[in-house]
Amino acid sequence: MTSYIEEFNGIEKQKDYYDNLFAQLERANEEHHAFNLINKDAKGGFLLSTKANICVRGFETDAGSKMLKGYVPSFNATAVERIISDKRFAFAGVTGMDEFGFGTFGTNTEVPARNAFDREYAAGGSSSGAAVAAALMKYQVSIAESTGGSIAAPASLNGVVGFTPTYGTVSRYGLIDYANSLDKIGVMARSSDDARIVFDMIRGIDDYDTTCAVEKITLERRKKIFVINGMLEKADSGIRAAFEKLLNKLGSRYEIVHVDSSIMEKAIAPYYIIAMAEASTNLAKYTGYKYGLMSEDFYKQYNEFFTDARESFGIEAKRRILLGTFIRSESVKDKYYTKALVIRRMLIKEMDRMLKEGYILSPTLPIKAPKIADVKKLSPVESYSMDLFTIPPNLGGFPHVSFPYDYVDGMPLGAQLVTGHGNDYAILDFVKEWEEGFEYVYRKNLGEL
Ligand code: GLN
């Protein structure tokens, strides 16, 4: 059996192949002697990698943005602190992502990470590198963040388990915010067991984050599974066919109930309104003064000085600043922002009602893994529409997990299971049962290291 250090070294040899992921892992290893620096007497067992928007003391945490190049936190995020204080974990490095979490495929950053199964394909986003690391290394877990699906989407494209807990269960202290009312730290790993180990370590109230308030975790297993008709219809035919097969298999143990929910179908618009409004306020601090790249030309007027610094935002970040600022403006805020908040409330009510009785299951993404070159051809609205399934649980703060269940053309497919607030362990149990009952071979076309 290979040890985690041998495994890491094996992966490191392929660093050119996986671009962004390994550029960063290598940096952690070489410059900081990652295995020793953070956890001198780590006994091994697991390696930990962190998405580049979760602060790790002494490691560049750039949130996938040029704006934060060279930012090295002097403190650990609470989730990181809790994991590395456990001597089983050694730190592997920081993983690549879409800039500030803005994206679904991992391409909104300078060097996109590559899919673990085929480098021509998108790794998914925004937690791209985290998913690839989890797919390639058996003794490794990644912590990542989801605002509207950033854990589930890349997990599904790389064939790993991506678990997003109930909003407020894991402290956001040390997370570089995208949208505070939506951001959640979660886990990506090869198996539900690994995800559970890490979730157990990172959850729980924290004095540094007052929104981290969920103490009560229940375990209510459901026997019913809801499938939302109108949403499933929007998925590609290949995805629908594979998903029907999954439903057939689950049909022997669960009651599958097809229902309609116009509010869930329409969740993309209110999500992007709220997410962009919050993102535009969060990005306002990157002026090159306290945060961000500071220009050396101090003779400029402050407006010019700030504008120069903000040039280093990528195109998607700029788009979201403009739209988010517009949405919040006095003349239109009731038309967009306030309305979006009302729809969010309605969505939570409707999902809550369903989730008291059963789980909600869907494909994680409506398409199979796209090639990186094809992602670049998508318009922003086309790209946002890919979040169809991942947005409702994220907008409602409901725990959800993407788990691998099949392949199409050699690429893995993920399904997303959602449950009620605080019932996080029930969906981890569900995935465990799935893993035991239906053999799934990780890295099918790569072979074990
Ligand atoms: N794709 C979604 C967005 O761009 C979700 C990203 C995320 O969860 N960070 O907003």
CSV table of C-alpha atoms and ligand atoms in Angstrom, one decimal:
chain,number,residue,atom,x,y,z
A,1,MET,CA,0.0,0.0,0.0
A,2,THR,CA,1.3,3.4,-0.9
A,3,SER,CA,1.7,5.9,1.9
A,4,TYR,CA,0.3,9.4,1.6
A,5,ILE,CA,3.7,10.9,1.1
A,6,GLU,CA,4.5,8.5,-1.8
A,7,GLU,CA,1.1,9.2,-3.2
A,8,PHE,CA,1.7,13.0,-3.0
A,9,ASN,CA,5.1,12.6,-4.7
A,10,GLY,CA,3.6,10.5,-7.4
A,11,ILE,CA,1.0,13.2,-8.1
A,12,GLU,CA,3.6,15.9,-8.0
A,13,LYS,CA,5.4,14.2,-10.9
A,14,GLN,CA,2.4,14.9,-13.0
A,15,LYS,CA,2.2,18.5,-12.1
A,16,ASP,CA,2.6,19.8,-15.6
A,17,TYR,CA,-0.4,17.7,-16.6
A,18,TYR,CA,-2.8,19.3,-14.1
A,19,ASP,CA,-1.7,22.9,-14.3
A,20,ASN,CA,-3.2,25.0,-11.7
A,21,LEU,CA,-3.7,22.4,-9.1
A,22,PHE,CA,-0.1,21.3,-9.0
A,23,ALA,CA,1.4,24.6,-9.5
A,24,GLN,CA,0.0,25.4,-6.1
A,25,LEU,CA,0.6,22.1,-4.4
A,26,GLU,CA,4.2,22.1,-5.5
A,27,ARG,CA,4.7,25.6,-4.1
A,28,ALA,CA,3.5,24.4,-0.8
A,29,ASN,CA,5.8,21.5,-0.8
A,30,GLU,CA,9.0,23.2,-1.9
A,31,GLU,CA,8.9,26.6,-0.3
A,32,HIS,CA,7.3,25.7,2.9
A,33,HIS,CA,8.1,22.0,3.3
A,34,ALA,CA,4.4,21.5,3.8
A,35,PHE,CA,4.7,18.2,5.5
A,36,ASN,CA,6.8,19.5,8.3
A,37,LEU,CA,6.0,23.1,8.6
A,38,ILE,CA,2.4,23.0,9.7
A,39,ASN,CA,2.4,19.8,11.5
A,40,LYS,CA,5.9,18.8,12.6
A,41,ASP,CA,4.9,15.5,14.1
A,42,ALA,CA,2.0,14.6,11.9
A,43,LYS,CA,1.7,10.9,12.1
A,44,GLY,CA,0.1,10.8,8.7
A,45,GLY,CA,-2.9,9.1,7.5
A,46,PHE,CA,-4.4,12.0,5.6
A,47,LEU,CA,-3.3,15.0,3.7
A,48,LEU,CA,-5.3,18.2,3.7
A,49,SER,CA,-5.6,20.7,0.9
A,50,THR,CA,-7.6,23.9,1.1
A,51,LYS,CA,-9.4,25.9,-1.6
A,52,ALA,CA,-7.5,29.1,-2.2
A,53,ASN,CA,-10.2,31.3,-0.5
A,54,ILE,CA,-9.7,29.6,2.9
A,55,CYS,CA,-6.9,31.2,4.9
A,56,VAL,CA,-3.9,29.1,5.9
A,57,ARG,CA,-1.1,30.7,7.9
A,58,GLY,CA,2.1,31.1,5.8
A,59,PHE,CA,0.6,30.0,2.5
A,60,GLU,CA,-0.4,32.2,-0.4
A,61,THR,CA,-4.3,32.4,-0.3
A,62,ASP,CA,-5.2,34.3,-3.4
A,63,ALA,CA,-8.8,33.3,-4.0
A,64,GLY,CA,-7.9,32.6,-7.6
A,65,SER,CA,-7.5,36.3,-8.2
A,66,LYS,CA,-4.6,38.4,-9.4
A,67,MET,CA,-5.9,41.0,-6.9
A,68,LEU,CA,-4.7,38.8,-4.0
A,69,LYS,CA,-1.4,37.6,-5.5
A,70,GLY,CA,1.1,37.5,-2.8
A,71,TYR,CA,-1.4,37.6,0.1
A,72,VAL,CA,-0.1,35.3,2.8
A,73,PRO,CA,-2.4,35.2,5.8
A,74,SER,CA,-1.0,35.4,9.3
A,75,PHE,CA,-3.8,33.2,10.7
A,76,ASN,CA,-5.7,30.0,10.0
A,77,ALA,CA,-9.3,29.8,9.2
A,78,THR,CA,-11.2,28.1,12.0
A,79,ALA,CA,-11.9,25.0,9.8
A,80,VAL,CA,-8.1,24.7,9.0
A,81,GLU,CA,-7.1,25.2,12.6
A,82,ARG,CA,-9.4,22.5,13.7
A,83,ILE,CA,-8.1,20.0,11.2
A,84,ILE,CA,-4.4,20.5,11.5
A,85,SER,CA,-4.5,20.4,15.3
A,86,ASP,CA,-5.4,16.7,14.7
A,87,LYS,CA,-2.1,14.9,14.3
A,88,ARG,CA,-3.4,12.6,11.6
A,89,PHE,CA,-3.4,15.4,9.1
A,90,ALA,CA,-0.5,17.0,7.2
A,91,PHE,CA,-1.0,20.0,4.9
A,92,ALA,CA,-0.6,19.4,1.2
A,93,GLY,CA,-1.3,22.8,-0.3
A,94,VAL,CA,-3.7,25.3,-1.6
A,95,THR,CA,-5.9,24.4,-4.6
A,96,GLY,CA,-6.9,26.5,-7.6
A,97,MET,CA,-10.4,28.0,-8.1
A,98,ASP,CA,-12.5,30.4,-10.2
A,99,GLU,CA,-11.7,33.9,-9.1
A,100,PHE,CA,-13.4,34.6,-5.8
A,101,GLY,CA,-15.7,31.6,-6.4
A,102,PHE,CA,-17.3,33.1,-9.5
A,103,GLY,CA,-17.9,30.2,-11.8
A,104,THR,CA,-19.2,26.7,-12.5
A,105,PHE,CA,-16.3,25.2,-14.5
A,106,GLY,CA,-13.1,26.4,-13.1
A,107,THR,CA,-12.2,28.5,-16.1
A,108,ASN,CA,-12.6,32.0,-14.6
A,109,THR,CA,-9.0,32.2,-13.5
A,110,GLU,CA,-5.6,32.6,-15.1
A,111,VAL,CA,-4.7,29.0,-15.3
A,112,PRO,CA,-7.8,26.7,-15.1
A,113,ALA,CA,-7.3,23.3,-13.3
A,114,ARG,CA,-7.7,20.2,-15.5
A,115,ASN,CA,-10.2,17.4,-15.0
A,116,ALA,CA,-8.8,14.4,-13.2
A,117,PHE,CA,-10.0,12.0,-15.9
A,118,ASP,CA,-9.0,13.9,-19.0
A,119,ARG,CA,-7.0,17.1,-19.1
A,120,GLU,CA,-9.0,18.5,-22.1
A,121,TYR,CA,-12.1,18.6,-19.9
A,122,ALA,CA,-13.2,21.2,-17.3
A,123,ALA,CA,-12.5,20.3,-13.7
A,124,GLY,CA,-15.7,22.1,-12.7
A,125,GLY,CA,-15.9,25.0,-10.3
A,126,SER,CA,-15.5,27.0,-8.5
A,127,SER,CA,-13.6,24.5,-6.3
A,128,SER,CA,-11.8,23.0,-9.2
A,129,GLY,CA,-8.4,22.1,-7.7
A,130,ALA,CA,-10.0,20.7,-4.6
A,131,ALA,CA,-12.1,18.2,-6.6
A,132,VAL,CA,-9.1,17.1,-8.7
A,133,ALA,CA,-6.9,16.6,-5.6
A,134,ALA,CA,-9.7,14.5,-4.0
A,135,ALA,CA,-10.0,12.4,-7.2
A,136,LEU,CA,-6.3,11.8,-7.5
A,137,MET,CA,-5.2,11.1,-4.0
A,138,LYS,CA,-6.7,8.4,-1.8
A,139,TYR,CA,-5.2,9.7,1.4
A,140,GLN,CA,-6.2,13.2,0.9
A,141,VAL,CA,-9.2,15.4,1.7
A,142,SER,CA,-10.0,18.9,0.5
A,143,ILE,CA,-11.9,21.6,2.2
A,144,ALA,CA,-13.7,23.9,-0.1
A,145,GLU,CA,-16.5,26.4,-0.2
A,146,SER,CA,-19.9,26.6,-1.9
A,147,THR,CA,-22.0,29.7,-2.5
A,148,GLY,CA,-24.3,28.3,-5.2
A,149,GLY,CA,-22.9,24.8,-6.0
A,150,SER,CA,-19.1,25.1,-6.0
A,151,ILE,CA,-18.6,22.0,-4.1
A,152,ALA,CA,-21.2,19.8,-5.8
A,153,ALA,CA,-20.4,20.8,-9.4
A,154,PRO,CA,-16.6,20.0,-9.5
A,155,ALA,CA,-17.2,16.9,-7.3
A,156,SER,CA,-19.6,15.5,-9.9
A,157,LEU,CA,-17.2,16.2,-12.8
A,158,ASN,CA,-14.3,14.5,-11.1
A,159,GLY,CA,-16.1,11.5,-9.6
A,160,VAL,CA,-15.8,12.4,-5.9
A,161,VAL,CA,-18.0,13.1,-2.9
A,162,GLY,CA,-18.7,16.8,-2.4
A,163,PHE,CA,-20.5,17.6,0.8
A,164,THR,CA,-21.9,21.0,1.6
A,165,PRO,CA,-23.3,21.3,5.2
A,166,THR,CA,-26.2,23.3,6.4
A,167,TYR,CA,-25.5,27.0,6.3
A,168,GLY,CA,-24.1,28.1,9.6
A,169,THR,CA,-22.8,24.7,10.7
A,170,VAL,CA,-19.1,25.4,9.9
A,171,SER,CA,-17.5,28.7,10.8
A,172,ARG,CA,-16.7,31.1,8.0
A,173,TYR,CA,-13.9,32.7,9.9
A,174,GLY,CA,-10.9,32.9,7.6
A,175,LEU,CA,-13.0,32.5,4.5
A,176,ILE,CA,-12.5,35.1,1.8
A,177,ASP,CA,-16.2,36.1,1.3
A,178,TYR,CA,-18.1,35.8,-1.9
A,179,ALA,CA,-21.7,36.2,-0.6
A,180,ASN,CA,-22.0,36.0,3.1
A,181,SER,CA,-25.6,34.9,3.4
A,182,LEU,CA,-24.8,31.9,1.0
A,183,ASP,CA,-21.1,30.9,1.7
A,184,LYS,CA,-20.6,27.5,3.3
A,185,ILE,CA,-17.3,25.6,3.9
A,186,GLY,CA,-17.6,21.9,3.1
A,187,VAL,CA,-15.6,18.8,2.2
A,188,MET,CA,-14.5,17.0,-0.9
A,189,ALA,CA,-13.2,13.4,-0.6
A,190,ARG,CA,-13.0,10.0,-2.2
A,191,SER,CA,-15.7,8.6,0.1
A,192,SER,CA,-18.5,9.6,2.4
A,193,ASP,CA,-16.5,8.2,5.4
A,194,ASP,CA,-13.7,10.6,4.7
A,195,ALA,CA,-16.1,13.5,4.3
A,196,ARG,CA,-17.7,12.6,7.6
A,197,ILE,CA,-14.4,12.5,9.5
A,198,VAL,CA,-13.6,16.0,8.3
A,199,PHE,CA,-17.1,17.4,8.9
A,200,ASP,CA,-17.0,16.1,12.4
A,201,MET,CA,-13.8,18.0,13.0
A,202,ILE,CA,-14.8,21.3,11.5
A,203,ARG,CA,-18.4,21.8,12.5
A,204,GLY,CA,-19.6,23.6,15.6
A,205,ILE,CA,-20.0,27.1,16.9
A,206,ASP,CA,-17.2,29.5,16.9
A,207,ASP,CA,-16.7,32.8,18.7
A,208,TYR,CA,-15.2,34.3,15.6
A,209,ASP,CA,-18.3,33.8,13.4
A,210,THR,CA,-21.7,34.8,14.9
A,211,THR,CA,-23.5,33.3,11.9
A,212,CYS,CA,-22.1,29.9,12.8
A,213,ALA,CA,-24.9,29.0,15.1
A,214,VAL,CA,-26.2,25.5,14.2
A,215,GLU,CA,-25.6,23.3,17.2
A,216,LYS,CA,-28.4,20.8,16.8
A,217,ILE,CA,-27.7,18.1,14.2
A,218,THR,CA,-30.5,15.5,13.8
A,219,LEU,CA,-30.4,12.2,12.1
A,220,GLU,CA,-33.7,11.5,10.4
A,221,ARG,CA,-33.5,9.0,7.6
A,222,ARG,CA,-36.1,9.4,4.9
A,223,LYS,CA,-37.7,6.7,2.8
A,224,LYS,CA,-39.1,9.0,0.1
A,225,ILE,CA,-37.2,10.7,-2.7
A,226,PHE,CA,-38.6,13.6,-4.5
A,227,VAL,CA,-37.6,14.3,-8.1
A,228,ILE,CA,-38.6,17.7,-9.6
A,229,ASN,CA,-40.1,17.1,-13.1
A,230,GLY,CA,-39.6,20.5,-14.7
A,231,MET,CA,-36.0,20.6,-13.7
A,232,LEU,CA,-35.1,17.2,-14.9
A,233,GLU,CA,-36.6,18.0,-18.2
A,234,LYS,CA,-34.0,20.7,-18.7
A,235,ALA,CA,-31.1,18.2,-18.4
A,236,ASP,CA,-29.4,16.7,-21.5
A,237,SER,CA,-30.9,13.5,-22.8
A,238,GLY,CA,-27.7,11.5,-21.8
A,239,ILE,CA,-27.9,12.8,-18.3
A,240,ARG,CA,-31.6,12.1,-18.0
A,241,ALA,CA,-31.1,8.5,-19.2
A,242,ALA,CA,-28.3,7.8,-16.7
A,243,PHE,CA,-30.3,9.4,-13.9
A,244,GLU,CA,-33.4,7.3,-14.7
A,245,LYS,CA,-31.2,4.2,-14.3
A,246,LEU,CA,-30.1,5.5,-10.9
A,247,LEU,CA,-33.8,6.0,-9.9
A,248,ASN,CA,-34.5,2.5,-11.0
A,249,LYS,CA,-31.8,1.1,-8.8
A,250,LEU,CA,-32.9,3.2,-5.8
A,251,GLY,CA,-36.5,2.3,-6.4
A,252,SER,CA,-36.1,-1.0,-4.6
A,253,ARG,CA,-35.3,0.8,-1.4
A,254,TYR,CA,-37.0,4.2,-1.7
A,255,GLU,CA,-40.3,5.5,-2.8
A,256,ILE,CA,-39.6,7.8,-5.8
A,257,VAL,CA,-42.1,10.6,-6.0
A,258,HIS,CA,-42.2,12.9,-9.1
A,259,VAL,CA,-43.4,16.4,-8.3
A,260,ASP,CA,-43.5,19.9,-9.7
A,261,SER,CA,-42.0,23.0,-8.2
A,262,SER,CA,-42.1,26.2,-10.2
A,263,ILE,CA,-40.3,28.0,-7.5
A,264,MET,CA,-37.3,25.7,-7.5
A,265,GLU,CA,-37.2,25.8,-11.3
A,266,LYS,CA,-36.9,29.6,-11.2
A,267,ALA,CA,-34.3,29.9,-8.5
A,268,ILE,CA,-31.4,30.9,-10.8
A,269,ALA,CA,-32.5,34.5,-11.1
A,270,PRO,CA,-33.0,35.3,-7.4
A,271,TYR,CA,-29.7,33.5,-6.6
A,272,TYR,CA,-27.6,35.5,-9.0
A,273,ILE,CA,-29.3,38.8,-7.9
A,274,ILE,CA,-28.5,38.1,-4.2
A,275,ALA,CA,-25.0,36.6,-4.9
A,276,MET,CA,-24.0,39.5,-7.1
A,277,ALA,CA,-25.4,42.2,-4.7
A,278,GLU,CA,-23.4,40.7,-1.9
A,279,ALA,CA,-20.3,40.0,-4.0
A,280,SER,CA,-20.1,43.7,-5.1
A,281,THR,CA,-20.0,44.9,-1.5
A,282,ASN,CA,-17.4,42.3,-0.6
A,283,LEU,CA,-15.2,43.3,-3.5
A,284,ALA,CA,-15.4,47.0,-2.6
A,285,LYS,CA,-12.5,46.6,-0.2
A,286,TYR,CA,-10.0,45.6,-2.9
A,287,THR,CA,-8.8,49.1,-3.7
A,288,GLY,CA,-5.1,48.5,-3.5
A,289,TYR,CA,-5.1,50.5,-0.3
A,290,LYS,CA,-5.6,47.9,2.5
A,291,TYR,CA,-6.3,44.9,0.3
A,292,GLY,CA,-5.3,44.1,-3.3
A,293,LEU,CA,-2.4,45.2,-5.4
A,294,MET,CA,-1.2,48.7,-4.5
A,295,SER,CA,0.0,50.9,-7.3
A,296,GLU,CA,3.3,52.7,-6.6
A,297,ASP,CA,2.1,55.9,-8.1
A,298,PHE,CA,1.1,57.9,-5.1
A,299,TYR,CA,0.6,61.2,-7.0
A,300,LYS,CA,-2.7,60.0,-8.5
A,301,GLN,CA,-6.1,61.2,-7.4
A,302,TYR,CA,-7.7,58.5,-5.2
A,303,ASN,CA,-10.4,57.7,-7.8
A,304,GLU,CA,-7.7,57.0,-10.4
A,305,PHE,CA,-5.5,55.2,-7.8
A,306,PHE,CA,-8.4,52.8,-6.9
A,307,THR,CA,-9.5,52.3,-10.5
A,308,ASP,CA,-5.9,51.2,-11.5
A,309,ALA,CA,-5.8,48.7,-8.7
A,310,ARG,CA,-9.2,47.3,-9.7
A,311,GLU,CA,-8.0,46.6,-13.2
A,312,SER,CA,-6.5,43.3,-11.9
A,313,PHE,CA,-10.0,41.9,-11.4
A,314,GLY,CA,-10.9,39.3,-14.1
A,315,ILE,CA,-13.8,39.9,-16.5
A,316,GLU,CA,-16.3,37.8,-14.5
A,317,ALA,CA,-15.5,39.7,-11.3
A,318,LYS,CA,-15.9,43.0,-13.1
A,319,ARG,CA,-19.2,41.9,-14.5
A,320,ARG,CA,-20.5,41.0,-11.0
A,321,ILE,CA,-19.3,44.3,-9.5
A,322,LEU,CA,-21.2,46.2,-12.2
A,323,LEU,CA,-24.4,44.1,-12.0
A,324,GLY,CA,-24.3,43.8,-8.2
A,325,THR,CA,-23.9,47.5,-7.7
A,326,PHE,CA,-26.7,48.2,-10.2
A,327,ILE,CA,-29.0,45.8,-8.4
A,328,ARG,CA,-28.4,47.5,-5.1
A,329,SER,CA,-29.0,51.0,-6.3
A,330,GLU,CA,-31.8,53.0,-4.8
A,331,SER,CA,-33.9,53.2,-8.0
A,332,VAL,CA,-34.1,49.5,-8.7
A,333,LYS,CA,-33.4,47.7,-5.5
A,334,ASP,CA,-37.1,46.9,-4.8
A,335,LYS,CA,-37.5,45.6,-8.3
A,336,TYR,CA,-34.7,43.1,-8.1
A,337,TYR,CA,-33.0,42.7,-4.7
A,338,THR,CA,-36.1,42.9,-2.4
A,339,LYS,CA,-38.1,40.7,-4.8
A,340,ALA,CA,-35.2,38.1,-4.8
A,341,LEU,CA,-35.3,38.0,-1.0
A,342,VAL,CA,-39.0,37.3,-1.1
A,343,ILE,CA,-38.6,34.5,-3.6
A,344,ARG,CA,-35.8,33.1,-1.4
A,345,ARG,CA,-38.2,32.9,1.5
A,346,MET,CA,-40.8,31.2,-0.6
A,347,LEU,CA,-38.3,28.7,-1.9
A,348,ILE,CA,-37.1,27.8,1.6
A,349,LYS,CA,-40.7,27.2,2.7
A,350,GLU,CA,-41.5,25.0,-0.2
A,351,MET,CA,-38.3,22.9,0.1
A,352,ASP,CA,-38.8,22.7,3.8
A,353,ARG,CA,-42.2,21.2,3.4
A,354,MET,CA,-40.8,18.5,1.0
A,355,LEU,CA,-37.7,17.8,3.0
A,356,LYS,CA,-39.7,17.0,6.1
A,357,GLU,CA,-41.0,14.0,4.2
A,358,GLY,CA,-38.2,13.0,2.0
A,359,TYR,CA,-34.9,13.8,0.2
A,360,ILE,CA,-34.7,15.7,-3.1
A,361,LEU,CA,-32.5,14.0,-5.7
A,362,SER,CA,-31.4,15.3,-9.1
A,363,PRO,CA,-28.4,15.1,-11.4
A,364,THR,CA,-25.8,17.5,-10.0
A,365,LEU,CA,-25.3,19.2,-13.4
A,366,PRO,CA,-27.6,19.2,-16.5
A,367,ILE,CA,-24.7,18.3,-18.8
A,368,LYS,CA,-21.8,15.9,-18.9
A,369,ALA,CA,-18.3,17.2,-18.4
A,370,PRO,CA,-17.6,19.9,-21.1
A,371,LYS,CA,-14.2,20.5,-22.7
A,372,ILE,CA,-12.4,23.5,-21.4
A,373,ALA,CA,-12.5,25.0,-25.0
A,374,ASP,CA,-16.3,24.6,-25.1
A,375,VAL,CA,-16.8,26.2,-21.7
A,376,LYS,CA,-15.1,29.3,-23.1
A,377,LYS,CA,-17.8,29.5,-25.8
A,378,LEU,CA,-20.7,29.7,-23.3
A,379,SER,CA,-22.3,33.1,-22.7
A,380,PRO,CA,-22.5,34.2,-19.0
A,381,VAL,CA,-26.2,33.5,-18.9
A,382,GLU,CA,-25.7,30.0,-20.4
A,383,SER,CA,-23.0,29.3,-17.9
A,384,TYR,CA,-25.3,30.5,-15.0
A,385,SER,CA,-28.0,28.2,-16.2
A,386,MET,CA,-25.8,25.2,-15.5
A,387,ASP,CA,-26.4,25.8,-11.8
A,388,LEU,CA,-30.0,24.8,-12.2
A,389,PHE,CA,-29.9,21.9,-9.7
A,390,THR,CA,-27.2,23.2,-7.3
A,391,ILE,CA,-28.8,26.6,-6.6
A,392,PRO,CA,-32.0,25.6,-4.7
A,393,PRO,CA,-30.3,23.9,-1.8
A,394,ASN,CA,-27.6,26.6,-1.7
A,395,LEU,CA,-30.1,29.4,-1.7
A,396,GLY,CA,-32.0,27.7,1.1
A,397,GLY,CA,-28.9,26.8,3.1
A,398,PHE,CA,-29.9,23.1,2.9
A,399,PRO,CA,-27.2,20.4,3.3
A,400,HIS,CA,-26.5,18.5,0.1
A,401,VAL,CA,-24.1,16.0,-1.2
A,402,SER,CA,-23.0,15.2,-4.8
A,403,PHE,CA,-21.9,11.5,-5.2
A,404,PRO,CA,-20.6,9.7,-8.2
A,405,TYR,CA,-23.0,7.2,-9.7
A,406,ASP,CA,-22.1,6.4,-13.3
A,407,TYR,CA,-20.0,7.3,-16.3
A,408,VAL,CA,-20.8,8.7,-19.8
A,409,ASP,CA,-18.1,8.4,-22.4
A,410,GLY,CA,-15.5,7.6,-19.7
A,411,MET,CA,-16.3,10.7,-17.6
A,412,PRO,CA,-18.0,10.5,-14.2
A,413,LEU,CA,-21.5,11.7,-13.4
A,414,GLY,CA,-22.7,13.0,-10.0
A,415,ALA,CA,-26.1,13.0,-8.4
A,416,GLN,CA,-27.1,15.5,-5.8
A,417,LEU,CA,-29.1,14.6,-2.7
A,418,VAL,CA,-30.6,17.3,-0.5
A,419,THR,CA,-32.1,17.1,3.0
A,420,GLY,CA,-33.5,19.5,5.7
A,421,HIS,CA,-31.5,21.9,7.8
A,422,GLY,CA,-29.4,20.1,10.4
A,423,ASN,CA,-30.1,16.6,9.0
A,424,ASP,CA,-26.6,16.5,7.4
A,425,TYR,CA,-25.6,13.0,8.6
A,426,ALA,CA,-28.6,11.4,7.0
A,427,ILE,CA,-27.3,12.2,3.5
A,428,LEU,CA,-23.8,11.0,4.4
A,429,ASP,CA,-25.4,7.8,5.5
A,430,PHE,CA,-27.3,7.6,2.2
A,431,VAL,CA,-24.1,7.9,0.2
A,432,LYS,CA,-22.4,5.3,2.4
A,433,GLU,CA,-25.2,2.9,1.7
A,434,TRP,CA,-24.8,3.7,-2.0
A,435,GLU,CA,-21.1,3.1,-1.9
A,436,GLU,CA,-21.5,-0.2,-0.3
A,437,GLY,CA,-24.3,-1.4,-2.4
A,438,PHE,CA,-23.0,-0.4,-5.9
A,439,GLU,CA,-19.4,-0.8,-6.6
A,440,TYR,CA,-17.8,2.3,-7.8
A,441,VAL,CA,-14.2,2.4,-9.1
A,442,TYR,CA,-12.5,5.7,-8.6
A,443,ARG,CA,-10.2,7.0,-11.3
A,444,LYS,CA,-11.4,4.3,-13.6
A,445,ASN,CA,-9.3,5.3,-16.5
A,446,LEU,CA,-6.3,6.4,-14.6
A,447,GLY,CA,-5.6,3.2,-12.5
A,448,GLU,CA,-4.6,3.4,-8.9
A,449,LEU,CA,-1.3,5.0,-8.1
B,1,GLN,N1,-21.6,29.0,-10.1
B,1,GLN,C1,-22.1,29.8,-9.0
B,1,GLN,C2,-21.6,31.2,-9.1
B,1,GLN,O1,-20.8,31.5,-10.0
B,1,GLN,C3,-21.7,29.2,-7.7
B,1,GLN,C4,-20.2,29.4,-7.4
B,1,GLN,C5,-19.9,29.1,-5.9
B,1,GLN,O2,-20.6,28.3,-5.3
B,1,GLN,N2,-18.9,29.7,-5.4
B,1,GLN,O3,-22.0,32.0,-8.4
